[in-house]
Coordinates of C-alpha atoms in Angstrom, one line a residue:
X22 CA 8.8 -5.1 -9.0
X23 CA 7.1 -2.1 -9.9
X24 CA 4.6 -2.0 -12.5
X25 CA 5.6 -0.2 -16.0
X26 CA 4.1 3.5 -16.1
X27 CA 4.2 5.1 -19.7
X28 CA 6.3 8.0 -20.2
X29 CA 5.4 11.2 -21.1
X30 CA 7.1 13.2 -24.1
X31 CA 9.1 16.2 -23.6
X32 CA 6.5 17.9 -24.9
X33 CA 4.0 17.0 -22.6
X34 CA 6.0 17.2 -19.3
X35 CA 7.2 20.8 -20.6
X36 CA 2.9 21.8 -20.9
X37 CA 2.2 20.0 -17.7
X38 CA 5.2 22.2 -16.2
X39 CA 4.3 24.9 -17.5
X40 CA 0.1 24.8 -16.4
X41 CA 1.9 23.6 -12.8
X42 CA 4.3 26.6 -12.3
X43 CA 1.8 29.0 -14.2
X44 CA 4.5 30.0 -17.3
X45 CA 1.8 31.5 -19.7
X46 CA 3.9 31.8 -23.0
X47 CA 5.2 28.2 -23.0
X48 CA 1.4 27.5 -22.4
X49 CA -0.3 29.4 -25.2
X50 CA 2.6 27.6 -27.9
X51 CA 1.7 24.5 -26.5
X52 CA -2.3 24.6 -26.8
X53 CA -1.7 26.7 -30.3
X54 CA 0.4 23.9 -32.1
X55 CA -2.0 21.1 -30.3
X56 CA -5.5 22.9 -30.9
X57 CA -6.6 20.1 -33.1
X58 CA -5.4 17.0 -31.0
X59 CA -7.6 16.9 -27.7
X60 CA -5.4 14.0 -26.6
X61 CA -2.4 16.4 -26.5
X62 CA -4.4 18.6 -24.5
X63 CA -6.0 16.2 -22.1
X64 CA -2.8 14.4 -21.4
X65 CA -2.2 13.3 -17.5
X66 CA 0.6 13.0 -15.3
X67 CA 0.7 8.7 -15.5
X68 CA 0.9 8.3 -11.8
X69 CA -1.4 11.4 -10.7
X70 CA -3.1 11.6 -13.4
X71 CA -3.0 15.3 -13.0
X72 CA -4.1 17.2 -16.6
X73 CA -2.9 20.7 -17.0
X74 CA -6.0 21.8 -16.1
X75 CA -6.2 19.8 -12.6
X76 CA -2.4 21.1 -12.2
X77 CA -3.4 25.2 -12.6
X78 CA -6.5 25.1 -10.9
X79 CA -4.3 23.2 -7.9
X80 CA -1.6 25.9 -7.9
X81 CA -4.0 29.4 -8.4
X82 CA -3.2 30.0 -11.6
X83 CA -6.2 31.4 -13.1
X84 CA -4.9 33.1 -16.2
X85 CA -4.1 29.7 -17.3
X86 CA -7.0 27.8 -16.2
X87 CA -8.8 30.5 -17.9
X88 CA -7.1 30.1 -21.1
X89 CA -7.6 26.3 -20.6
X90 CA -11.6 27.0 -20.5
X91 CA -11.7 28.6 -23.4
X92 CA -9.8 26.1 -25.6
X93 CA -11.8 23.4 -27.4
X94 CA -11.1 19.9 -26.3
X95 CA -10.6 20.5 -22.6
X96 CA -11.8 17.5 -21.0
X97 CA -13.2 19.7 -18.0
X98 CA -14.6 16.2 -16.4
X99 CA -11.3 14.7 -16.0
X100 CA -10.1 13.6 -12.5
X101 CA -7.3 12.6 -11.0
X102 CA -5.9 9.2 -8.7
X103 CA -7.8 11.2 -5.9
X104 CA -10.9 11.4 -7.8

């Protein structure tokens, strides 16, 4: 059997989506209604454990990792299964 991996809200995979495929309005909403819950903003993919910021930075999307930067919270020391 395979072990249990927590699932994410729709919320979360919709911002993790969003920093992956670079959509920047859906990003700004999220981080807007989330600026005071750095656990919302620091989420990871549960198998990857990609955070949004890992996600942009991977695909080139520098407006959002830009935006990312600039929001307070970011855990910009996170890594992912790969280290």
């Amino acid at each position: 059997t395979q072990p249990l991996v927590p699932a994410l809200s729709e919320a979360a995979k919709t911002f993790l989506d969003a920093a992956r495929n670079g959509d920047v309005n859906v990003m700004s909403i999220y981080l807007q209604s989330n600026l005071n819950n750095p656990a919302a903003l620091n989420i990871a993919e549960p198998i990857t454990g990609n955070t949004a910021l890992i996600l942009a930075a991977q695909n080139g999307h520098h407006a959002i990792v830009d935006e990312l930067l600039m929001t307070n919270g970011i855990n910009i020391e996170a890594v992912n299964s790969q280290g």
